[in-house]
PDB file of C-alpha atoms in Angstrom:
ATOM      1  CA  UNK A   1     -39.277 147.440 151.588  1.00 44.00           C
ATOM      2  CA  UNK A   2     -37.794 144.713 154.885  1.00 47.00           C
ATOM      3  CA  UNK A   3     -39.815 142.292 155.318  1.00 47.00           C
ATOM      4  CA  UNK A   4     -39.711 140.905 159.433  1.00 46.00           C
ATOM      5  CA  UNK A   5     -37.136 138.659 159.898  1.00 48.00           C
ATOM      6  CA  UNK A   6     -36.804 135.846 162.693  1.00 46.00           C
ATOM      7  CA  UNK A   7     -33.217 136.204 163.875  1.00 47.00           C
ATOM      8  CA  UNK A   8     -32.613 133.549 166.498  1.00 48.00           C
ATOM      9  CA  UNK A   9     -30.356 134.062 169.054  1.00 49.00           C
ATOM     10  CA  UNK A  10     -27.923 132.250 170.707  1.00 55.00           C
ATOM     11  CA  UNK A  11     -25.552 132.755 173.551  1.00 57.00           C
ATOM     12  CA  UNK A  12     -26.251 136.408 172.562  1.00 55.00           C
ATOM     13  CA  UNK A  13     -24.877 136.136 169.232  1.00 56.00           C
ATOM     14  CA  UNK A  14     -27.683 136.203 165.972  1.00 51.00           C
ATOM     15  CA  UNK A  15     -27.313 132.656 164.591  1.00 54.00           C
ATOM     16  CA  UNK A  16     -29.873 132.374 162.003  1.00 55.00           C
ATOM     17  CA  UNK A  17     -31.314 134.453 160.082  1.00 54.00           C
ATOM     18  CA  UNK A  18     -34.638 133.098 158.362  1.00 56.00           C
ATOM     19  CA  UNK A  19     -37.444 134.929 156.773  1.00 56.00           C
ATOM     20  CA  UNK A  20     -41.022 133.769 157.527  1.00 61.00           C
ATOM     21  CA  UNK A  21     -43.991 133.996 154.997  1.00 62.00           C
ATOM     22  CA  UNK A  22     -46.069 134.957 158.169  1.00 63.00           C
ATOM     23  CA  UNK A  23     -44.485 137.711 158.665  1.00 61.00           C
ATOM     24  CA  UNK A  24     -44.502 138.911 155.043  1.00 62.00           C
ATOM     25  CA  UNK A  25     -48.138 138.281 155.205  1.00 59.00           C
ATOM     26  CA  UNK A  26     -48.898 141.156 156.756  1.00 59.00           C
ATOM     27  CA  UNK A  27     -48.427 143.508 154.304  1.00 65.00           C
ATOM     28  CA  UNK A  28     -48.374 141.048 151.162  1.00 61.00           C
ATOM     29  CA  UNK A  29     -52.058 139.375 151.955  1.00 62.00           C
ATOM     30  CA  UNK A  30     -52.512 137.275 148.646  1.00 65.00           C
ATOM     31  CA  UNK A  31     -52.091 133.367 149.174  1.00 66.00           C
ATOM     32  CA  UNK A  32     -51.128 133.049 145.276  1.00 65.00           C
ATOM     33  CA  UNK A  33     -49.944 134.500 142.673  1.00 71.00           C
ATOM     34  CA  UNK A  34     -47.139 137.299 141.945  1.00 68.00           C
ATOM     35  CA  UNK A  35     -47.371 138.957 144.666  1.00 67.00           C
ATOM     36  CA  UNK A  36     -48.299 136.159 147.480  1.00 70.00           C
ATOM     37  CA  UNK A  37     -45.950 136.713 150.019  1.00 68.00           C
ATOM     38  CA  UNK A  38     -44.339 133.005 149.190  1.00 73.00           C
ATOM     39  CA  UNK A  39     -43.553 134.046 145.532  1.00 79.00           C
ATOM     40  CA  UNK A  40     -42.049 137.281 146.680  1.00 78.00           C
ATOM     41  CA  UNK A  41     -39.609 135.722 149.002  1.00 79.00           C
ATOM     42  CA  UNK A  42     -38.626 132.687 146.733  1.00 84.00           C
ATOM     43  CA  UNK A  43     -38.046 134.739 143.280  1.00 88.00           C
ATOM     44  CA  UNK A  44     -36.234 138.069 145.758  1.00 89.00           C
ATOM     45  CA  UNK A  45     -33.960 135.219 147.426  1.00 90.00           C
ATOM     46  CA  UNK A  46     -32.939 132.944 143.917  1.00 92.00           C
ATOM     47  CA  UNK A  47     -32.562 136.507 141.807  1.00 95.00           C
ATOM     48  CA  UNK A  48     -30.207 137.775 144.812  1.00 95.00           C
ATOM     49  CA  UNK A  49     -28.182 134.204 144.769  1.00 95.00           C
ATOM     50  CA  UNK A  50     -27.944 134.638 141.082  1.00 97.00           C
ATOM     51  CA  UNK A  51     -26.789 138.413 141.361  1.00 97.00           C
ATOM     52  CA  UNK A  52     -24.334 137.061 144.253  1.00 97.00           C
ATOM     53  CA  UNK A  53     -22.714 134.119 141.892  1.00 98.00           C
ATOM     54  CA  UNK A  54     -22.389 136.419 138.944  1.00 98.00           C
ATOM     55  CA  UNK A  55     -20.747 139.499 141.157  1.00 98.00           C
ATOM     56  CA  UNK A  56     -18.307 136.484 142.589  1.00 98.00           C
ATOM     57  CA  UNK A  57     -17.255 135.119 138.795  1.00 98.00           C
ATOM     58  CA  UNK A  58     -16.749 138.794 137.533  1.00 98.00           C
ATOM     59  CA  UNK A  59     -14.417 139.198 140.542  1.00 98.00           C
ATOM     60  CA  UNK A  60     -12.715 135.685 139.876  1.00 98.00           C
ATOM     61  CA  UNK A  61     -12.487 136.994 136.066  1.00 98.00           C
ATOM     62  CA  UNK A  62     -10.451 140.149 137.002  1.00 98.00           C
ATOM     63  CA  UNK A  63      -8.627 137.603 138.918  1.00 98.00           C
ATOM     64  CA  UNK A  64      -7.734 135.245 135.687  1.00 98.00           C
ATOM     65  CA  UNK A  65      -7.110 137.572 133.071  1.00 97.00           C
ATOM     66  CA  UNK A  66      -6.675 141.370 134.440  1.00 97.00           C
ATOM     67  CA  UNK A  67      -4.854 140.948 137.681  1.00 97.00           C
ATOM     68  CA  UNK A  68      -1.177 142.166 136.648  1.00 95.00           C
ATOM     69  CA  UNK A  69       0.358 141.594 139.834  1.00 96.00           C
ATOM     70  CA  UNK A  70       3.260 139.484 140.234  1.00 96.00           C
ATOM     71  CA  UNK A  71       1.917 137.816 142.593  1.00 97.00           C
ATOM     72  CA  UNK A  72      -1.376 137.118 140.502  1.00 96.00           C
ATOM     73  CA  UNK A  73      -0.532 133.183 139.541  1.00 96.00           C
ATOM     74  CA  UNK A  74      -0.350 132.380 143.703  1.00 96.00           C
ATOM     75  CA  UNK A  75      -3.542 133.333 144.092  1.00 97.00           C
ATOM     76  CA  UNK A  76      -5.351 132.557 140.788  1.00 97.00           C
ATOM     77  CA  UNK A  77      -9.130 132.403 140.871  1.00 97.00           C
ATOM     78  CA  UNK A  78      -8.110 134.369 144.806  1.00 98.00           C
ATOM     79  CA  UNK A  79      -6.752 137.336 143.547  1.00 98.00           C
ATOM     80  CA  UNK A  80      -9.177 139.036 144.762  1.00 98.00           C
ATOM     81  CA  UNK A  81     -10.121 138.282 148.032  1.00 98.00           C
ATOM     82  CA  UNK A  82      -9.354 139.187 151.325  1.00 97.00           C
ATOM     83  CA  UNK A  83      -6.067 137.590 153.022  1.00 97.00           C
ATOM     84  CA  UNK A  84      -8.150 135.355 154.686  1.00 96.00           C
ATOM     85  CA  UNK A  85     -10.861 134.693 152.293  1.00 97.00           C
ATOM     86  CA  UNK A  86     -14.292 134.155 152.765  1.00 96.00           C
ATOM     87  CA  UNK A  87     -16.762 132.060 152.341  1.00 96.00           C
ATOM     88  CA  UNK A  88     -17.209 132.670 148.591  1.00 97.00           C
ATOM     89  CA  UNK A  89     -13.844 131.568 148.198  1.00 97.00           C
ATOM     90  CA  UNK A  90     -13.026 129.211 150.574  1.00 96.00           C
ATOM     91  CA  UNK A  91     -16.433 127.703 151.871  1.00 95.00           C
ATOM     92  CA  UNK A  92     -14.493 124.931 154.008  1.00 95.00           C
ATOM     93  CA  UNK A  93     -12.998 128.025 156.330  1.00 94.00           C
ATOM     94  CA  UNK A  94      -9.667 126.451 155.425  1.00 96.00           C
ATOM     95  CA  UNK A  95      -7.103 128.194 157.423  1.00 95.00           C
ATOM     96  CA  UNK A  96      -4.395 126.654 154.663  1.00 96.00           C
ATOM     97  CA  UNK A  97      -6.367 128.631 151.583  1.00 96.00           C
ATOM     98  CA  UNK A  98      -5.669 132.003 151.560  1.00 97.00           C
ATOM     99  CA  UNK A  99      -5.364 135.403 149.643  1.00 97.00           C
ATOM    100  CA  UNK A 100      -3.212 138.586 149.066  1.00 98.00           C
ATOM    101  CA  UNK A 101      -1.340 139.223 151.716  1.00 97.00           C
ATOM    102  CA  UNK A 102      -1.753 142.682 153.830  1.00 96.00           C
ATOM    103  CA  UNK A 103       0.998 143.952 151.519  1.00 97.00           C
ATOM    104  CA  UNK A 104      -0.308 142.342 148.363  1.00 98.00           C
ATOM    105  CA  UNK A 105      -3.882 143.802 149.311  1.00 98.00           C
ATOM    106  CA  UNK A 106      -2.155 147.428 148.893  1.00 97.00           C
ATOM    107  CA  UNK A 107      -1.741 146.843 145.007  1.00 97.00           C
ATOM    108  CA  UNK A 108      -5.734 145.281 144.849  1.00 98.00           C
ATOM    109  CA  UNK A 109      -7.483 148.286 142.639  1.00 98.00           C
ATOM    110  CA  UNK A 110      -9.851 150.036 144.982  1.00 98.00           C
ATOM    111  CA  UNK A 111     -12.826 149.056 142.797  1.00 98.00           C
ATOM    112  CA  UNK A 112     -12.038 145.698 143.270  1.00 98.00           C
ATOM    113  CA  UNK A 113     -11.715 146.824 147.107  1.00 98.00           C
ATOM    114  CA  UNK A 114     -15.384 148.168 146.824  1.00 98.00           C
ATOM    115  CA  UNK A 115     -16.462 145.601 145.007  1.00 98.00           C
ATOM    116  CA  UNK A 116     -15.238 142.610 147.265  1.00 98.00           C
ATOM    117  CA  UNK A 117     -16.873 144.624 150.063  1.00 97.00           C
ATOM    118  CA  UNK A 118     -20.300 145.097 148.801  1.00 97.00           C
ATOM    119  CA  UNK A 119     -20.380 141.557 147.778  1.00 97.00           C
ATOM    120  CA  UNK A 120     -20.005 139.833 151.436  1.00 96.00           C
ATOM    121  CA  UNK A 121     -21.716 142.704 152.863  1.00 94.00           C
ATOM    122  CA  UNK A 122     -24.672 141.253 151.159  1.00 94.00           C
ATOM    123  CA  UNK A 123     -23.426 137.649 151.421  1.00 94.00           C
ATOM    124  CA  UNK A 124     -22.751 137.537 155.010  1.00 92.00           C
ATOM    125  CA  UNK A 125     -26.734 139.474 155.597  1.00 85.00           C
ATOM    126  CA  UNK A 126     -27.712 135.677 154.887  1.00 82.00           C
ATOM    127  CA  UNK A 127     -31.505 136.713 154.222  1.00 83.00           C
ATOM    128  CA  UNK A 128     -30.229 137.187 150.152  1.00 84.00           C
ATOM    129  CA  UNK A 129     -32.168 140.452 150.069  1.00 84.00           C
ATOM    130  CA  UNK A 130     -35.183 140.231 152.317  1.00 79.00           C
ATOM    131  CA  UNK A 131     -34.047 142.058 154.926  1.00 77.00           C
ATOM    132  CA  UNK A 132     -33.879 145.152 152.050  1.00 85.00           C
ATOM    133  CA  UNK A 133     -33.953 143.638 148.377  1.00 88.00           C
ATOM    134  CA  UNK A 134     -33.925 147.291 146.752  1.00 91.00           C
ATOM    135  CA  UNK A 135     -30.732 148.664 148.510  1.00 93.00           C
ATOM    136  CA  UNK A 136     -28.936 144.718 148.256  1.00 94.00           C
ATOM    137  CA  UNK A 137     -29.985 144.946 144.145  1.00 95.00           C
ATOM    138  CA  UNK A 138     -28.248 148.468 144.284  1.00 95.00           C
ATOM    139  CA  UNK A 139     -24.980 147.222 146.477  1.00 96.00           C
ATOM    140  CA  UNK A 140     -24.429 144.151 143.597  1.00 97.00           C
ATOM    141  CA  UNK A 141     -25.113 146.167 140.379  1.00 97.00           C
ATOM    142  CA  UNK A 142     -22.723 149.020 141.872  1.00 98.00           C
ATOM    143  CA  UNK A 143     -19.959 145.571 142.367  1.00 98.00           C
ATOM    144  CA  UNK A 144     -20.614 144.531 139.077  1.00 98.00           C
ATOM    145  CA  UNK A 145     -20.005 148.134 137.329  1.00 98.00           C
ATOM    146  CA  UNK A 146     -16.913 148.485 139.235  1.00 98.00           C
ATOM    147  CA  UNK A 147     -15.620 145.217 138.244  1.00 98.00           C
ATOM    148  CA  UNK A 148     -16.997 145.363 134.714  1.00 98.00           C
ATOM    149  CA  UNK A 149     -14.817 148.958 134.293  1.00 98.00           C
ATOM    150  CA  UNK A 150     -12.064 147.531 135.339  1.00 98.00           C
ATOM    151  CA  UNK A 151     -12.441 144.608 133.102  1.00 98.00           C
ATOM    152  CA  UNK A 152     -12.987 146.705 130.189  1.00 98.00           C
ATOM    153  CA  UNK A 153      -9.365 148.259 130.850  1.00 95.00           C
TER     154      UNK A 153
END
């Protein structure tokens, strides 16, 4: 189920996202225990970063030891990603590391595509599955199948 979110909002772009135990307290009422609305957001948020890291090294896998491409060795752990890669990748926002090019990104298998998509999808939400834990759980299991098949090629 979301939980409320405070987005704040800047220059009338969202620049934070942050979720408040307040606002989970209205539906999740104990103070302690399993279900306290503290316990639900710390153990949702850390088993979402794990799911996140673990999506990201399958990916980087493929990368190393799967990607056939003859361009593969450029890129190396990058194989991957988008030409400009993201923030898994490149968390600097170095404009000098990059991926694929547009034409290299044509020979990316689309289930690496779909994979790569899911994962910042989720990444980029920023509230590691508060906003919607069951649906963000679904998103990175169906990355990690589609990177796990291909892996098993």
């Amino acid at each position: 189920h979301p939980a409320s979110i405070v987005h704040v909002i800047e220059g009338g772009k969202v620049r934070n996202h942050r979720a408040t135990i307040a606002a989970c307290q209205v539906c999740h009422t104990n103070s302690v225990g399993s279900t306290s609305a503290t316990n639900l957001l710390f153990t949702t948020q850390a088993e979402i970063s794990g799911m996140i890291s673990d999506t990201k090294n399958l990916l980087d896998l493929w990368a190393t030891t799967k990607n056939t491409n003859s361009w593969a060795a450029k890129y190396d752990k990058r194989g991957w990603e988008f030409t400009s890669p993201g923030e898994l990748s490149n968390p600097s926002g170095s404009t000098t590391i990059v991926g694929p090019s547009s034409a290299e990104q044509n020979q990316i298998p689309q289930g690496i595509k779909d994979a790569r998509f899911n994962l910042y999808l989720v990444n980029r939400d920023k509230s590691r599955g508060i906003h919607n834990a069951p649906y963000v759980r679904h998103l990175l299991k169906v990355a990690q199948q589609k990177v796990q098949a291909l892996l098993s090629q």
